Tab-separated table of C-alpha atoms in Angstrom:
chain	number	residue	atom	x	y	z
A	1187	TRP	CA	7.514	3.643	11.430
A	1188	TYR	CA	4.821	1.542	13.050
A	1189	GLN	CA	7.420	-1.078	14.027
A	1190	ARG	CA	8.775	1.011	16.852
A	1191	ARG	CA	5.337	1.318	18.386
A	1192	VAL	CA	4.577	-2.371	17.995
A	1193	HIS	CA	7.857	-4.139	18.533
A	1194	GLY	CA	9.968	-1.595	20.371
A	1195	LYS	CA	12.950	0.478	19.378
A	1196	GLN	CA	15.398	-2.415	19.320
A	1197	TRP	CA	13.410	-4.213	16.603
A	1198	TYR	CA	13.256	-1.026	14.558
A	1199	GLN	CA	17.011	-0.509	14.628
A	1200	ARG	CA	17.846	-4.128	13.965
A	1201	ARG	CA	15.372	-4.634	11.160
A	1202	VAL	CA	15.205	-1.333	9.350
A	1203	HIS	CA	18.745	-0.025	9.425
A	1204	GLY	CA	20.435	-3.253	8.310
A	1205	LYS	CA	21.060	-3.119	4.566
A	1206	GLN	CA	21.214	-6.901	4.423
A	1207	TRP	CA	17.609	-7.059	5.647
A	1208	TYR	CA	16.538	-4.651	2.916
A	1209	GLN	CA	18.035	-6.797	0.188
A	1210	ARG	CA	16.933	-10.095	1.617
A	1211	ARG	CA	13.366	-9.252	2.491
A	1212	VAL	CA	12.170	-6.819	-0.178
A	1213	HIS	CA	11.943	-7.730	-3.838
A	1214	GLY	CA	10.385	-4.654	-5.360
A	1215	LYS	CA	6.649	-4.889	-4.731
A	1216	GLN	CA	5.282	-1.592	-3.521
A	1217	TRP	CA	1.723	-1.699	-2.270
A	1218	TYR	CA	-0.023	1.556	-1.466
A	1219	GLN	CA	-3.492	1.665	0.058
A	1220	ARG	CA	-5.359	2.763	3.172
A	1221	ARG	CA	-6.518	-0.640	4.402
A	1222	VAL	CA	-4.784	-3.968	4.368
A	1223	HIS	CA	-7.537	-6.235	2.972
A	1224	GLY	CA	-6.163	-9.549	4.163
A	1225	GLU	CA	-8.432	-12.407	5.230
A	1226	THR	CA	-9.688	-10.141	7.988
A	1227	SER	CA	-12.729	-8.452	6.477
A	1228	PRO	CA	-15.775	-8.957	8.728
A	1229	SER	CA	-17.977	-8.286	5.694
A	1230	GLY	CA	-16.376	-11.001	3.590
A	1231	ASN	CA	-16.561	-8.760	0.513
A	1232	LEU	CA	-14.266	-10.332	-2.068
A	1233	HIS	CA	-13.612	-7.038	-3.848
A	1234	GLY	CA	-11.523	-6.011	-0.845
A	1235	MET	CA	-9.445	-9.164	-0.644
A	1236	PRO	CA	-7.203	-9.422	-3.738
A	1237	LEU	CA	-4.052	-9.382	-1.627
A	1238	SER	CA	-5.393	-12.176	0.522
A	1239	PHE	CA	-5.764	-14.375	-2.565
A	1240	GLN	CA	-2.455	-13.292	-4.097
A	1241	THR	CA	-0.506	-14.207	-0.967
A	1242	ARG	CA	-2.571	-17.403	-0.489
A	1243	LEU	CA	-3.647	-16.206	2.931
A	1244	THR	CA	-7.039	-17.174	1.527
A	1245	ASP	CA	-7.077	-20.352	-0.556
A	1246	PRO	CA	-8.519	-19.536	-4.026
A	1247	ARG	CA	-9.805	-23.111	-4.230
A	1248	ALA	CA	-12.360	-22.221	-1.557
A	1249	TYR	CA	-13.983	-19.796	-4.021
A	1250	PRO	CA	-14.827	-21.363	-7.407
A	1251	ASP	CA	-14.706	-18.024	-9.218
A	1252	MET	CA	-11.185	-17.372	-7.923
A	1253	LYS	CA	-9.497	-20.659	-8.871
A	1254	TRP	CA	-7.916	-18.983	-11.888
A	1255	MET	CA	-5.495	-17.290	-9.491
A	1256	LEU	CA	-3.801	-20.646	-8.944
A	1257	ASP	CA	-2.352	-20.270	-12.453
A	1258	TYR	CA	-0.230	-17.352	-11.217
A	1259	PRO	CA	2.706	-17.313	-8.774
A	1260	GLN	CA	2.057	-16.661	-5.120
A	1261	LEU	CA	3.008	-13.163	-3.963
A	1262	PRO	CA	5.501	-13.334	-1.061
A	1263	PHE	CA	4.696	-11.160	1.946
A	1264	GLU	CA	8.226	-9.761	1.837
A	1265	ASN	CA	7.402	-8.113	-1.486
A	1266	LEU	CA	4.961	-5.712	0.171
A	1267	ILE	CA	5.351	-2.171	1.489
A	1268	TYR	CA	2.405	-0.157	2.778
A	1269	ILE	CA	2.222	3.642	2.606
A	1270	GLY	CA	-0.456	5.859	4.152
A	1271	LEU	CA	-2.236	3.338	6.357
A	1272	ARG	CA	-4.970	4.476	8.720
A	1273	ALA	CA	-8.125	3.088	10.337
A	1274	LEU	CA	-6.819	-0.463	10.701
A	1275	ASP	CA	-8.832	-3.087	12.529
A	1276	GLU	CA	-7.169	-5.542	14.913
A	1277	GLY	CA	-7.003	-8.324	12.348
A	1278	GLU	CA	-5.234	-6.090	9.861
A	1279	LYS	CA	-2.721	-4.982	12.495
A	1280	ARG	CA	-1.943	-8.608	13.326
A	1281	PHE	CA	-1.527	-9.351	9.611
A	1282	ILE	CA	1.173	-6.685	9.248
A	1283	ILE	CA	2.964	-7.554	12.487
A	1284	GLU	CA	2.980	-11.325	12.031
A	1285	HIS	CA	4.357	-11.098	8.507
A	1286	GLU	CA	6.808	-8.283	9.319
A	1287	ILE	CA	5.580	-6.118	6.447
A	1288	PRO	CA	7.158	-2.635	6.305
A	1289	ALA	CA	4.401	-0.066	6.758
A	1290	PHE	CA	4.270	3.728	6.878
A	1291	THR	CA	1.111	5.004	8.545
A	1292	MET	CA	-0.306	8.503	8.175
A	1293	PHE	CA	1.500	9.320	11.421
A	1294	ASN	CA	4.777	8.621	9.635
A	1295	VAL	CA	3.728	10.687	6.626
A	1296	ASP	CA	2.847	13.596	8.919
A	1297	HIS	CA	6.007	13.232	11.008
A	1298	LEU	CA	8.595	12.542	8.308
A	1299	GLY	CA	6.978	14.079	5.246
A	1300	ILE	CA	6.082	12.171	2.102
A	1301	GLY	CA	9.511	12.877	0.610
A	1302	ARG	CA	11.380	11.059	3.377
A	1303	VAL	CA	8.804	8.270	3.406
A	1304	MET	CA	9.435	7.633	-0.298
A	1305	GLU	CA	13.207	7.757	0.181
A	1306	MET	CA	12.971	5.102	2.889
A	1307	THR	CA	10.628	3.065	0.704
A	1308	MET	CA	13.118	3.039	-2.149
A	1309	GLU	CA	15.911	2.035	0.220
A	1310	LEU	CA	13.797	-1.023	0.986
A	1311	VAL	CA	13.000	-1.720	-2.664
A	1312	GLY	CA	16.616	-1.462	-3.800
A	1313	ASP	CA	17.179	-1.992	-7.516
A	1314	ASN	CA	14.103	-4.161	-7.974
A	1315	PRO	CA	11.146	-3.389	-10.276
A	1316	ILE	CA	8.094	-1.775	-8.704
A	1317	HIS	CA	4.368	-2.372	-8.979
A	1318	LEU	CA	2.308	0.464	-7.517
A	1319	SER	CA	-1.156	-0.477	-6.296
A	1320	PHE	CA	-3.004	2.735	-5.459
A	1321	ASP	CA	-6.281	2.729	-3.534
A	1322	ILE	CA	-8.014	6.085	-4.069
A	1323	ASP	CA	-9.665	5.912	-0.655
A	1324	GLY	CA	-6.188	6.277	0.808
A	1325	CYS	CA	-6.602	9.926	-0.101
A	1326	ASP	CA	-8.584	12.296	2.037
A	1327	PRO	CA	-12.237	12.477	0.895
A	1328	PHE	CA	-11.851	16.240	0.554
A	1329	PHE	CA	-9.841	15.460	-2.599
A	1330	ALA	CA	-11.435	12.133	-3.627
A	1331	PRO	CA	-15.028	11.957	-2.321
A	1332	SER	CA	-16.383	9.487	-4.909
A	1333	THR	CA	-15.224	6.264	-3.319
A	1334	GLY	CA	-17.022	3.541	-1.421
A	1335	THR	CA	-15.097	3.848	1.847
A	1336	PRO	CA	-14.193	7.510	2.442
A	1337	TYR	CA	-12.316	8.199	5.659
A	1338	GLY	CA	-10.831	11.477	6.893
A	1339	GLY	CA	-7.175	12.078	7.558
A	1340	GLY	CA	-5.821	10.646	4.312
A	1341	LEU	CA	-3.252	11.794	1.811
A	1342	THR	CA	-3.501	15.221	0.247
A	1343	LEU	CA	-3.546	15.773	-3.501
A	1344	ARG	CA	0.153	16.655	-3.552
A	1345	GLU	CA	1.169	13.720	-1.346
A	1346	ALA	CA	-0.681	11.307	-3.613
A	1347	LEU	CA	0.865	12.787	-6.735
A	1348	PHE	CA	4.313	12.736	-5.155
A	1349	ILE	CA	4.084	8.975	-4.603
A	1350	SER	CA	3.443	8.440	-8.311
A	1351	GLU	CA	6.008	11.027	-9.378
A	1352	TYR	CA	8.687	9.546	-7.153
A	1353	CYS	CA	8.053	6.008	-8.371
A	1354	ALA	CA	8.181	7.182	-11.976
A	1355	SER	CA	11.454	9.038	-11.356
A	1356	THR	CA	13.185	5.775	-10.418
A	1357	SER	CA	12.624	4.334	-13.933
A	1358	ARG	CA	11.774	1.054	-12.198
A	1359	LEU	CA	7.981	1.416	-12.081
A	1360	THR	CA	6.845	-1.396	-14.360
A	1361	SER	CA	3.107	-1.544	-13.618
A	1362	MET	CA	0.325	0.127	-11.689
A	1363	ASP	CA	-3.305	-0.259	-10.727
A	1364	LEU	CA	-5.660	2.330	-9.243
A	1365	VAL	CA	-8.876	1.168	-7.607
A	1366	GLU	CA	-11.934	2.189	-5.562
A	1367	VAL	CA	-13.088	5.096	-7.745
A	1368	ASN	CA	-16.885	4.957	-7.691
A	1369	PRO	CA	-18.707	7.781	-9.538
A	1370	ARG	CA	-22.038	6.663	-8.049
A	1371	VAL	CA	-20.860	7.781	-4.622
A	1372	GLN	CA	-21.006	11.553	-4.170
A	1373	ASN	CA	-21.890	11.770	-7.851
A	1374	THR	CA	-21.869	15.558	-7.771
A	1375	LYS	CA	-18.124	15.272	-7.084
A	1376	ALA	CA	-17.507	12.375	-9.467
A	1377	LYS	CA	-15.639	14.424	-12.062
A	1378	GLU	CA	-13.386	15.871	-9.361
A	1379	THR	CA	-12.471	12.379	-8.164
A	1380	LEU	CA	-11.987	11.036	-11.699
A	1381	ASP	CA	-9.729	13.945	-12.625
A	1382	PHE	CA	-7.711	13.342	-9.462
A	1383	ALA	CA	-7.374	9.647	-10.269
A	1384	LYS	CA	-6.289	10.400	-13.827
A	1385	SER	CA	-3.654	12.825	-12.562
A	1386	ILE	CA	-2.221	10.134	-10.269
A	1387	ILE	CA	-1.973	7.729	-13.207
A	1388	ALA	CA	-0.468	10.397	-15.469
A	1389	ALA	CA	2.195	11.163	-12.855
A	1390	ALA	CA	3.063	7.470	-12.631
A	1391	MET	CA	3.443	7.402	-16.404
A	1392	GLY	CA	6.008	10.188	-16.248
A	1393	GLU	CA	4.048	13.428	-16.407
A	1394	THR	CA	5.965	16.135	-14.549
A	1395	ILE	CA	5.400	19.761	-13.612
A	1396	LEU	CA	8.305	20.903	-15.817
């Protein structure tokens, strides 16, 4: 867990191992992606900032084309859990720390294994419904090269599928989105990436090996 590195061991034990904190802080929103995409993007690209608008970290009224988001409830920060983070900039790190968002980095995936990471995630979620937001560039480009922001050291094919399979096995996965597939990037590998993306969605919809 990144919390131990950032806040020290005492914070980790007090925050993570208290069941009351799980139930009070987490309401069933699972958010999986490689980068955080808060109001921290130096590029200002809006396609990478949906979470910033949803949490009102960025005011939709400042962007005329985004005012429609005001018709929908604000997403509380405590409804977020990150899995598989890597390559964070300083602004994104501050975003996670300041809002005390549970986050499993690729270090945690390597150290604990994706199975234990998902068990801990579901302890946080409790009995609440789950939305899985899957960013394909969270996977290693060896498996998903056709994406706009490929970065080495990501999830393997099996780790990515396990996330979907595990969420589906809870019978509490109510919705999902999968983003950042771009066939125009590495177009010779586009079919490989599309097939991978479809398999992740199929697993979330209940497809199993047996």
